[in-house]
Short mmCIF file of C-alpha atoms and ligand atoms in Angstrom, two decimals:
data_model
loop_
_atom_site.label_atom_id
_atom_site.label_comp_id
_atom_site.label_asym_id
_atom_site.label_seq_id
_atom_site.Cartn_x
_atom_site.Cartn_y
_atom_site.Cartn_z
CA UNK A 56 -137.13 23.43 -71.20
CA UNK A 57 -136.41 27.14 -71.11
CA UNK A 58 -133.78 29.43 -69.74
CA UNK A 59 -135.68 31.49 -67.31
CA UNK A 60 -134.98 31.09 -63.62
CA UNK A 61 -137.49 28.79 -61.97
CA UNK A 62 -138.28 30.09 -58.58
CA UNK A 63 -141.43 29.00 -56.82
CA UNK A 64 -142.78 32.49 -57.26
CA UNK A 65 -142.16 32.34 -61.00
CA UNK A 66 -144.09 29.00 -61.16
CA UNK A 67 -147.01 30.33 -59.29
CA UNK A 68 -147.20 33.34 -61.51
CA UNK A 69 -147.09 31.14 -64.55
CA UNK A 70 -150.09 29.15 -63.32
CA UNK A 71 -152.80 31.98 -63.59
CA UNK A 72 -155.67 30.05 -61.90
CA UNK A 73 -153.44 28.95 -59.06
CA UNK A 74 -152.03 32.42 -58.61
CA UNK A 75 -155.56 33.89 -58.49
CA UNK A 76 -156.70 31.24 -55.96
CA UNK A 77 -153.71 31.80 -53.64
CA UNK A 78 -153.93 35.64 -53.96
CA UNK A 79 -157.65 35.53 -53.01
CA UNK A 80 -156.84 33.26 -50.06
CA UNK A 81 -154.01 35.61 -48.91
CA UNK A 82 -156.32 38.65 -49.28
CA UNK A 83 -158.92 36.99 -47.15
CA UNK A 84 -156.32 36.41 -44.46
CA UNK A 85 -156.24 32.55 -44.69
CA UNK A 86 -153.24 30.91 -43.05
CA UNK A 87 -151.34 29.10 -45.80
CA UNK A 88 -148.96 27.19 -43.63
CA UNK A 89 -148.62 23.59 -44.89
CA UNK A 90 -150.52 24.42 -48.05
CA UNK A 91 -148.76 23.37 -51.36
CA UNK A 92 -149.55 23.72 -55.00
CA UNK A 93 -148.93 20.34 -56.63
CA UNK A 94 -149.56 18.22 -59.68
CA UNK A 95 -150.33 19.32 -63.20
CA UNK A 96 -150.44 23.12 -62.55
CA UNK A 97 -146.78 22.98 -61.35
CA UNK A 98 -145.66 20.66 -64.13
CA UNK A 99 -147.35 22.78 -66.84
CA UNK A 100 -145.83 25.95 -65.26
CA UNK A 101 -142.32 24.54 -65.34
CA UNK A 102 -142.87 23.45 -68.93
CA UNK A 103 -144.28 26.85 -69.79
CA UNK A 104 -147.32 25.08 -71.17
CA UNK A 105 -150.38 27.19 -71.36
CA UNK A 106 -153.06 24.90 -70.21
CA UNK A 107 -156.41 26.53 -70.58
CA UNK A 108 -159.04 25.46 -68.11
CA UNK A 109 -156.46 23.98 -65.87
CA UNK A 110 -157.77 23.05 -62.48
CA UNK A 111 -155.74 23.65 -59.30
CA UNK A 112 -154.44 20.88 -57.09
CA UNK A 113 -153.55 21.82 -53.58
CA UNK A 114 -152.04 19.44 -50.92
CA UNK A 115 -152.61 20.49 -47.34
CA UNK A 116 -150.49 19.13 -44.37
CA UNK A 117 -153.20 18.78 -41.72
CA UNK A 118 -156.90 19.31 -42.23
CA UNK A 119 -157.47 19.54 -45.97
CA UNK A 120 -161.26 19.41 -45.92
CA UNK A 121 -161.52 22.18 -43.29
CA UNK A 122 -159.09 24.20 -45.48
CA UNK A 123 -161.32 23.66 -48.49
CA UNK A 124 -164.29 25.12 -46.57
CA UNK A 125 -162.31 28.20 -45.52
CA UNK A 126 -161.04 28.61 -49.14
CA UNK A 127 -164.57 28.39 -50.56
CA UNK A 128 -165.66 31.10 -48.06
CA UNK A 129 -162.61 33.30 -48.90
CA UNK A 130 -163.21 33.10 -52.58
CA UNK A 131 -166.97 33.18 -52.69
CA UNK A 132 -166.97 29.63 -54.15
CA UNK A 133 -168.61 26.47 -52.75
CA UNK A 134 -167.47 23.03 -51.80
CA UNK A 135 -169.07 20.80 -54.38
CA UNK A 136 -167.71 17.48 -53.25
CA UNK A 137 -166.16 15.95 -50.17
CA UNK A 138 -164.66 12.66 -50.71
CA UNK A 139 -163.27 9.94 -48.47
CA UNK A 140 -159.64 10.22 -47.31
CA UNK A 141 -159.60 13.93 -46.61
CA UNK A 142 -160.15 15.42 -50.10
CA UNK A 143 -162.67 18.00 -51.25
CA UNK A 144 -163.31 20.02 -54.45
CA UNK A 145 -164.06 23.76 -54.37
CA UNK A 146 -165.66 25.43 -57.37
CA UNK A 147 -164.75 29.08 -57.73
CA UNK A 148 -165.48 31.70 -60.30
CA UNK A 149 -162.33 33.50 -61.11
CA UNK A 150 -163.82 36.02 -63.48
CA UNK A 151 -164.14 36.59 -67.16
CA UNK A 152 -160.64 35.45 -68.09
CA UNK A 153 -160.21 32.37 -66.03
CA UNK A 154 -163.82 31.41 -65.58
CA UNK A 155 -165.03 28.57 -63.33
CA UNK A 156 -162.14 26.60 -61.82
CA UNK A 157 -162.07 23.45 -59.71
CA UNK A 158 -159.69 23.50 -56.80
CA UNK A 159 -158.98 19.95 -55.63
CA UNK A 160 -157.82 19.97 -52.08
CA UNK A 161 -156.22 16.90 -50.65
CA UNK A 162 -154.97 16.19 -47.14
CA UNK A 163 -151.37 14.94 -47.53
CA UNK A 164 -151.19 11.20 -47.16
CA UNK A 165 -149.19 8.09 -47.49
CA UNK A 166 -150.56 5.21 -49.45
CA UNK A 167 -149.75 1.48 -49.24
CA UNK A 168 -151.01 -1.25 -51.45
CA UNK A 169 -152.32 -4.35 -49.61
CA UNK A 170 -152.76 -6.13 -52.81
CA UNK A 171 -151.48 -5.32 -56.35
CA UNK A 172 -153.98 -3.20 -58.24
CA UNK A 173 -156.28 -2.81 -55.25
CA UNK A 174 -157.23 0.70 -54.05
CA UNK A 175 -154.56 1.90 -51.58
CA UNK A 176 -154.74 1.98 -47.84
CA UNK A 177 -154.53 5.70 -46.96
CA UNK A 178 -152.85 7.12 -43.84
CA UNK A 179 -153.32 10.85 -43.30
CA UNK A 180 -151.00 13.05 -41.27
CA UNK A 181 -148.13 12.89 -43.70
CA UNK A 182 -145.50 15.37 -44.78
CA UNK A 183 -145.49 16.90 -48.25
CA UNK A 184 -142.46 14.74 -49.02
CA UNK A 185 -144.28 11.61 -48.06
CA UNK A 186 -147.24 12.77 -50.04
CA UNK A 187 -145.17 13.33 -53.14
CA UNK A 188 -143.74 9.81 -52.80
CA UNK A 189 -147.07 8.23 -53.44
CA UNK A 190 -147.52 9.88 -56.83
CA UNK A 191 -147.25 8.51 -60.35
CA UNK A 192 -144.35 10.28 -62.14
CA UNK A 193 -141.58 12.59 -61.11
CA UNK A 194 -142.81 15.57 -63.03
CA UNK A 195 -146.11 15.32 -61.22
CA UNK A 196 -144.39 15.05 -57.80
CA UNK A 197 -143.19 18.65 -57.46
CA UNK A 198 -144.75 20.98 -54.82
CA UNK A 199 -144.52 24.67 -54.43
CA UNK A 200 -145.27 26.31 -51.08
CA UNK A 201 -148.48 28.39 -51.10
CA UNK A 202 -146.98 30.53 -48.32
CA UNK A 203 -144.03 32.74 -49.12
CA UNK A 204 -140.95 32.59 -46.85
CA UNK A 205 -139.91 35.77 -45.00
CA UNK A 206 -137.88 36.82 -48.12
CA UNK A 207 -140.98 36.52 -50.30
CA UNK A 208 -139.72 33.24 -52.12
CA UNK A 209 -141.91 30.10 -52.35
CA UNK A 210 -140.12 26.93 -51.44
CA UNK A 211 -140.01 24.23 -54.19
CA UNK A 212 -140.00 20.59 -52.92
CA UNK A 213 -138.83 18.15 -55.64
CA UNK A 214 -137.61 14.97 -53.94
CA UNK A 215 -137.67 12.89 -57.26
CA UNK A 216 -135.93 15.44 -59.43
CA UNK A 217 -138.97 16.19 -61.46
CA UNK A 218 -137.37 19.53 -62.50
CA UNK A 219 -134.36 17.57 -63.84
CA UNK A 220 -136.58 15.13 -65.71
CA UNK A 221 -138.42 18.02 -67.37
CA UNK A 222 -134.96 19.31 -68.38
CA UNK A 223 -133.89 15.87 -69.57
CA UNK A 224 -137.27 15.39 -71.22
CA UNK A 225 -138.31 12.11 -69.46
CA UNK A 226 -141.40 10.57 -68.07
CA UNK A 227 -140.26 8.43 -65.02
CA UNK A 228 -142.13 6.69 -62.30
CA UNK A 229 -140.87 6.95 -58.76
CA UNK A 230 -139.99 3.37 -57.99
CA UNK A 231 -139.79 -0.15 -59.52
CA UNK A 232 -143.09 -1.39 -57.99
CA UNK A 233 -145.11 1.57 -59.18
CA UNK A 234 -146.96 -0.27 -61.90
CA UNK A 235 -147.54 -3.35 -59.87
CA UNK A 236 -149.03 -1.19 -57.05
CA UNK A 237 -151.37 0.65 -59.55
CA UNK A 238 -151.37 -0.66 -63.13
CA UNK A 239 -153.41 2.32 -64.29
CA UNK A 240 -150.16 4.27 -64.15
CA UNK A 241 -149.06 2.30 -67.23
CA UNK A 242 -151.79 4.12 -69.14
CA UNK A 243 -151.14 7.41 -67.39
CA UNK A 244 -147.44 7.30 -68.29
CA UNK A 245 -148.24 6.62 -71.95
CA UNK A 246 -150.79 9.54 -71.85
CA UNK A 247 -148.41 12.02 -70.48
CA UNK A 248 -145.58 10.91 -72.74
CA UNK A 249 -147.95 11.40 -75.77
CA UNK A 250 -149.33 14.71 -74.57
CA UNK A 251 -146.17 16.29 -73.47
CA UNK A 252 -143.95 14.82 -76.16
CA UNK A 253 -141.57 13.50 -73.55
CA UNK A 254 -140.06 10.06 -74.12
CA UNK A 255 -140.46 7.37 -71.40
CA UNK A 256 -137.35 6.75 -69.32
CA UNK A 257 -135.93 3.31 -70.43
CA UNK A 258 -136.14 1.83 -66.89
CA UNK A 259 -139.81 2.95 -66.60
CA UNK A 260 -140.53 1.46 -69.99
CA UNK A 261 -139.03 -1.84 -68.94
CA UNK A 262 -140.99 -1.87 -65.69
CA UNK A 263 -144.14 -1.27 -67.74
CA UNK A 264 -143.39 -4.16 -70.12
CA UNK A 265 -142.58 -6.47 -67.13
CA UNK A 266 -145.71 -5.42 -65.32
CA UNK A 267 -147.92 -6.12 -68.31
CA UNK A 268 -146.19 -9.47 -68.98
CA UNK A 269 -146.73 -10.43 -65.29
CA UNK A 270 -150.55 -9.87 -65.72
CA UNK A 271 -150.73 -6.63 -63.73
CA UNK A 272 -153.67 -5.49 -65.82
CA UNK A 273 -155.82 -8.32 -64.45
CA UNK A 274 -155.54 -6.90 -61.01
CA UNK A 275 -157.55 -3.67 -61.77
CA UNK A 276 -161.26 -3.31 -62.20
CA UNK A 277 -162.70 -2.84 -65.71
CA UNK A 278 -164.20 0.47 -64.36
CA UNK A 279 -160.67 1.85 -63.63
CA UNK A 280 -159.32 0.53 -66.96
CA UNK A 281 -162.19 2.14 -68.89
CA UNK A 282 -161.74 5.48 -67.16
CA UNK A 283 -158.04 5.54 -67.98
CA UNK A 284 -158.61 4.46 -71.59
CA UNK A 285 -161.19 7.16 -72.01
CA UNK A 286 -158.72 9.80 -70.71
CA UNK A 287 -156.20 8.68 -73.40
CA UNK A 288 -158.80 8.74 -76.14
CA UNK A 289 -159.94 12.28 -75.16
CA UNK A 290 -156.51 13.63 -76.20
CA UNK A 291 -154.65 13.24 -79.44
CA UNK A 292 -154.02 9.48 -78.78
CA UNK A 293 -151.84 8.04 -81.44
CA UNK A 294 -148.53 8.29 -79.75
CA UNK A 295 -149.89 7.12 -76.41
CA UNK A 296 -151.71 4.14 -77.87
CA UNK A 297 -148.59 3.22 -79.91
CA UNK A 298 -146.71 3.06 -76.63
CA UNK A 299 -149.37 0.90 -75.07
CA UNK A 300 -149.24 -1.41 -78.03
CA UNK A 301 -145.50 -1.68 -77.88
CA UNK A 302 -145.62 -2.54 -74.22
CA UNK A 303 -148.02 -5.42 -74.94
CA UNK A 304 -150.95 -3.86 -73.14
CA UNK A 305 -153.33 -3.84 -76.09
CA UNK A 306 -152.46 -7.35 -76.93
CA UNK A 307 -153.47 -8.34 -73.37
CA UNK A 308 -156.73 -6.49 -73.68
CA UNK A 309 -157.48 -8.27 -76.96
CA UNK A 310 -154.88 -9.18 -79.60
CA UNK A 311 -157.20 -8.04 -82.41
CA UNK A 312 -156.90 -4.40 -81.22
CA UNK A 313 -153.35 -4.33 -82.66
CA UNK A 314 -154.88 -4.32 -86.12
CA UNK A 315 -155.98 -0.67 -85.60
CA UNK A 316 -152.24 0.12 -85.91
CA UNK A 317 -152.24 -0.88 -89.55
CA UNK A 318 -152.68 1.44 -92.48
CA UNK A 319 -154.40 3.81 -92.93
CA UNK A 320 -153.43 4.63 -89.34
CA UNK A 321 -156.84 5.94 -88.74
CA UNK A 322 -156.36 7.08 -85.15
CA UNK A 323 -153.33 9.22 -86.21
CA UNK A 324 -155.48 10.75 -88.93
CA UNK A 325 -158.31 11.53 -86.60
CA UNK A 326 -155.65 13.25 -84.39
CA UNK A 327 -154.40 15.24 -87.33
CA UNK A 328 -157.80 16.27 -88.60
CA UNK A 329 -159.56 16.92 -85.19
CA UNK A 330 -156.49 17.77 -83.03
CA UNK A 331 -157.12 19.42 -79.75
CA UNK A 332 -160.41 21.14 -80.73
CA UNK A 333 -162.00 21.31 -77.23
CA UNK A 334 -165.45 21.83 -78.74
CA UNK A 335 -165.19 18.36 -80.46
CA UNK A 336 -163.71 16.58 -77.54
CA UNK A 337 -166.85 14.95 -76.35
CA UNK A 338 -167.37 13.44 -79.75
CA UNK A 339 -163.90 12.87 -81.20
CA UNK A 340 -162.96 10.41 -78.44
CA UNK A 341 -165.70 8.15 -79.58
CA UNK A 342 -164.38 8.18 -83.10
CA UNK A 343 -161.00 7.21 -81.80
CA UNK A 344 -162.61 4.43 -79.72
CA UNK A 345 -164.37 3.17 -82.84
CA UNK A 346 -161.15 3.13 -84.77
CA UNK A 347 -159.50 1.22 -81.97
CA UNK A 348 -162.16 -1.46 -81.44
CA UNK A 349 -163.32 -1.79 -84.97
CA UNK A 350 -161.16 -4.95 -85.51
CA UNK A 351 -163.15 -6.73 -82.84
CA UNK A 352 -166.08 -7.06 -85.31
CA UNK A 353 -169.04 -8.95 -83.75
CA UNK A 354 -167.46 -8.94 -80.33
CA UNK A 355 -167.14 -5.16 -80.21
CA UNK A 356 -170.33 -4.35 -78.36
CA UNK A 357 -169.84 -7.08 -75.76
CA UNK A 358 -166.28 -5.87 -75.24
CA UNK A 359 -167.32 -2.34 -74.74
CA UNK A 360 -170.08 -3.50 -72.35
CA UNK A 361 -167.61 -5.58 -70.41
CA UNK A 362 -165.42 -2.51 -69.86
CA UNK A 363 -168.52 -0.69 -68.74
CA UNK A 364 -168.90 2.00 -71.52
CA UNK A 365 -172.48 3.50 -71.34
CA UNK A 366 -175.12 2.76 -73.95
CA UNK A 367 -174.93 6.05 -75.73
CA UNK A 368 -171.18 5.62 -76.24
CA UNK A 369 -171.60 2.12 -77.52
CA UNK A 370 -174.37 3.22 -79.95
CA UNK A 371 -172.10 5.92 -81.41
CA UNK A 372 -169.09 3.64 -81.64
CA UNK A 373 -171.17 0.95 -83.28
CA UNK A 374 -172.50 3.43 -85.86
CA UNK A 375 -168.95 4.72 -86.59
CA UNK A 376 -167.44 1.23 -86.79
CA UNK A 377 -170.19 -0.21 -89.10
CA UNK A 378 -169.58 2.61 -91.54
CA UNK A 379 -165.90 2.18 -91.34
CA UNK A 380 -166.18 -1.63 -92.01
CA UNK A 381 -168.38 -0.80 -94.99
CA UNK A 382 -165.93 1.67 -96.43
CA UNK A 383 -162.94 -0.57 -95.93
CA UNK A 384 -164.81 -3.54 -97.40
CA UNK A 385 -166.11 -1.80 -100.49
CA UNK A 386 -163.25 0.63 -101.13
CA UNK A 387 -163.59 2.69 -104.32
CA UNK A 388 -166.43 0.46 -105.55
CA UNK A 389 -168.60 2.22 -102.97
CA UNK A 390 -168.70 5.24 -105.28
CA UNK A 391 -170.93 3.24 -107.61
CA UNK A 392 -173.38 2.05 -104.97
CA UNK A 393 -176.90 3.62 -105.23
CA UNK A 394 -178.44 5.47 -102.25
CA UNK A 395 -181.16 2.79 -101.96
CA UNK A 396 -178.62 0.02 -101.63
CA UNK A 397 -176.53 2.02 -99.09
CA UNK A 398 -179.74 2.52 -97.12
CA UNK A 399 -180.58 -1.21 -97.20
CA UNK A 400 -177.01 -1.97 -96.00
CA UNK A 401 -176.38 0.88 -93.48
CA UNK A 402 -179.83 2.44 -92.51
CA UNK A 403 -179.54 5.69 -90.69
CA UNK A 404 -175.95 6.93 -90.10
CA UNK A 405 -174.83 9.59 -87.68
CA UNK A 406 -173.10 12.73 -88.91
CA UNK A 407 -169.91 11.90 -86.92
CA UNK A 408 -169.83 8.46 -88.53
CA UNK A 409 -169.78 10.15 -91.90
CA UNK A 410 -167.03 12.43 -90.67
CA UNK A 411 -164.83 9.59 -89.44
CA UNK A 412 -165.39 7.64 -92.63
CA UNK A 413 -164.28 10.65 -94.68
CA UNK A 414 -161.16 10.70 -92.64
CA UNK A 415 -160.58 7.10 -93.25
CA UNK A 416 -160.67 7.12 -96.96
CA UNK A 417 -158.33 8.76 -99.43
CA UNK A 418 -160.61 8.45 -102.26
CA UNK A 419 -162.46 11.71 -103.21
CA UNK A 420 -165.17 9.79 -105.06
CA UNK A 421 -165.96 7.74 -102.00
CA UNK A 422 -166.13 10.95 -99.87
CA UNK A 423 -168.42 12.63 -102.38
CA UNK A 424 -170.61 9.51 -102.58
CA UNK A 425 -171.00 9.39 -98.77
CA UNK A 426 -171.62 13.04 -98.68
CA UNK A 427 -174.48 12.69 -101.26
CA UNK A 428 -175.89 9.79 -99.40
CA UNK A 429 -175.85 11.89 -96.17
CA UNK A 430 -177.72 14.74 -97.95
CA UNK A 431 -180.14 12.30 -99.44
CA UNK A 432 -181.15 10.53 -96.15
CA UNK A 433 -181.20 13.90 -94.31
CA UNK A 434 -183.33 15.62 -97.04
CA UNK A 435 -185.72 12.87 -98.20
CA UNK A 436 -189.22 13.05 -96.79
CA UNK A 437 -192.08 11.44 -98.46
CA UNK A 438 -195.26 13.53 -98.96
CA UNK A 439 -197.54 10.54 -98.99
CA UNK A 440 -198.38 8.77 -95.76
CA UNK A 441 -199.98 5.61 -94.68
CA UNK A 442 -203.53 6.97 -95.06
CA UNK A 443 -202.75 7.88 -98.62
CA UNK A 444 -201.66 4.27 -99.31
CA UNK A 445 -204.88 3.01 -97.85
CA UNK A 446 -206.94 5.59 -99.77
CA UNK A 447 -205.31 4.15 -102.89
CA UNK A 448 -207.03 0.83 -102.06
CA UNK A 449 -204.46 -1.05 -100.02
CA UNK A 450 -206.01 -2.51 -96.91
CA UNK A 451 -204.41 -1.78 -93.45
CA UNK A 452 -201.60 -4.21 -92.89
CA UNK A 453 -197.89 -4.88 -93.50
CA UNK A 454 -198.22 -4.13 -97.19
CA UNK A 455 -198.86 -0.44 -96.41
CA UNK A 456 -195.41 -0.25 -94.77
CA UNK A 457 -193.81 -2.15 -97.64
CA UNK A 458 -195.20 0.30 -100.15
CA UNK A 459 -193.95 3.34 -98.20
CA UNK A 460 -190.59 1.60 -97.79
CA UNK A 461 -190.42 1.12 -101.60
CA UNK A 462 -191.38 4.71 -102.24
CA UNK A 463 -188.75 5.89 -99.81
CA UNK A 464 -185.98 3.95 -101.55
CA UNK A 465 -187.00 5.34 -104.94
CA UNK A 466 -187.14 8.85 -103.56
CA UNK A 467 -183.59 8.35 -102.07
CA UNK A 468 -182.45 7.63 -105.57
CA UNK A 469 -184.05 10.73 -106.91
CA UNK A 470 -186.72 8.91 -108.93
CA UNK A 471 -189.57 10.69 -107.33
CA UNK A 472 -188.84 14.41 -107.69
CA UNK A 473 -192.19 15.72 -106.59
CA UNK A 474 -195.51 14.87 -105.05
CA UNK A 475 -197.18 14.11 -108.34
CA UNK A 476 -194.45 11.49 -109.07
CA UNK A 477 -194.95 9.91 -105.66
CA UNK A 478 -198.63 9.63 -106.11
CA UNK A 479 -198.35 8.24 -109.55
CA UNK A 480 -195.91 5.59 -108.34
CA UNK A 481 -198.15 4.91 -105.26
CA UNK A 482 -201.10 4.28 -107.67
CA UNK A 483 -198.94 1.93 -109.71
CA UNK A 484 -197.76 -0.03 -106.63
CA UNK A 485 -201.20 -0.24 -105.09
CA UNK A 486 -202.55 -1.78 -108.24
CA UNK A 487 -199.55 -4.14 -108.68
CA UNK A 488 -200.47 -6.85 -106.23
CA UNK A 489 -196.84 -7.97 -105.98
CA UNK A 490 -195.67 -4.82 -104.05
P1 LIG B 657 -153.82 16.47 -66.00
O1 LIG B 657 -155.17 16.84 -65.24
O2 LIG B 657 -153.22 17.55 -66.80
O3 LIG B 657 -153.84 15.11 -66.63
P2 LIG B 657 -152.92 16.27 -63.34
O4 LIG B 657 -151.46 16.12 -62.90
O5 LIG B 657 -153.65 17.38 -62.84
O6 LIG B 657 -152.77 16.24 -64.84
P3 LIG B 657 -154.85 14.40 -62.11
O7 LIG B 657 -155.27 13.16 -62.73
O8 LIG B 657 -155.76 15.59 -61.85
O9 LIG B 657 -153.57 14.81 -63.08
O10 LIG B 657 -154.08 14.03 -60.81
C1 LIG B 657 -153.50 15.00 -59.93
C2 LIG B 657 -152.23 14.42 -59.29
O11 LIG B 657 -152.52 13.28 -58.56
C3 LIG B 657 -151.24 14.02 -60.37
O12 LIG B 657 -150.33 15.01 -60.80
C4 LIG B 657 -150.50 12.85 -59.67
O13 LIG B 657 -149.41 13.49 -58.82
C5 LIG B 657 -151.49 12.35 -58.69
N1 LIG B 657 -152.06 11.06 -59.20
C6 LIG B 657 -153.23 10.97 -59.93
N2 LIG B 657 -153.50 9.75 -60.30
C7 LIG B 657 -152.46 8.99 -59.71
C8 LIG B 657 -152.18 7.59 -59.66
N3 LIG B 657 -152.89 6.61 -60.25
N4 LIG B 657 -151.06 7.26 -59.04
C9 LIG B 657 -150.28 8.13 -58.40
N5 LIG B 657 -150.53 9.43 -58.47
C10 LIG B 657 -151.53 9.89 -59.08
#
């Protein structure tokens, strides 16, 4: 990946948050025997990828949770979570440049799978080598000793040749049964390949295809599947989803999803336009989800519920997908549709739905039309109210609402430029028994 020497010390130095955590621990006199820096921080350091906001993963041979408490004390942080199986999370403030960082501390363990797709049976008291053997891919299974040897070097443990795979540019699982043990790794592999731009090793690829064909996805809960899918969609997702489609996974989830890989390649365009803008992350993934599930039509909502997406996500996705359907259905003819008709067809539309629709169409007239509609529904407020309608002689009842609705549609189309025009039209409608 680069020509610099890769000693353990180099790697720690290239992982600023990890370096600060370990320096703080050393300064406080914490014993770091059996403490290892693992996971994404090491991988990104080897690849010289600047990963802003990167959390730190530590593996501890022995009592991980006790170490987490000592670490929190040493760094003035706090243990914000203690989980089952000897893991804990420490939140520390590393100052202006690095900010708040999560340090995930895990006791080294071995994991065995009693049944495919089930959560693993965990045995603590493992060596770092055993702990690395339970991991997903070789480039995530590299450890660097937190404690320097006598000569000041930090030992690198890399039993699966993750360093070599980074050099060879490959994403590779550790053994043939990896995907059967934990099918969420199929999605993880696609995600890392897409994110890091590393091709998937041909054998790993074949194992993924075989696992999908053998029904491995049916062995995991919808909750776990949803969580992994969301992680994919929170990044530029086109490449990863293309892999998942090629491996047959999307077809198994629902064959209609494949349609989202037809022109205009909407997910790819969302990636291009919105890229890795962290500010947008919480919203852009919902746009990608809408683009992915749009072909499910009337089944969309039920499908999202079945996977366990929360109501606010489903509402956003529905809003986006409905507008996309409309844009694709009407094409350039949409440019001629009046605001009032758009309102009758679409009702209120979220800003992000307009944004994704603008990404979906090439036609400037359509974009301009949608923009004008957006301005109209955001800016149109009637001056007259229900009491004005009744004061004009309409008895309380549904006709009051109908008249206000008619006035609103006319205002949307720019036919009622001021209050006087509204009142004149109100008087006409109140007199016209048909309204
Ligand atoms: P990133 O956060 O950049 O996606 P990461 O490597 O920090 O990468 P996490 O999801 O935080 O990823 O997981 C931490 C480590 O735990 C991974 O590097 C991997 O070694 C291991 N891991 C996570 N999920 C799995 C899994 N399903 N199977 C095996 N190992 C896993």
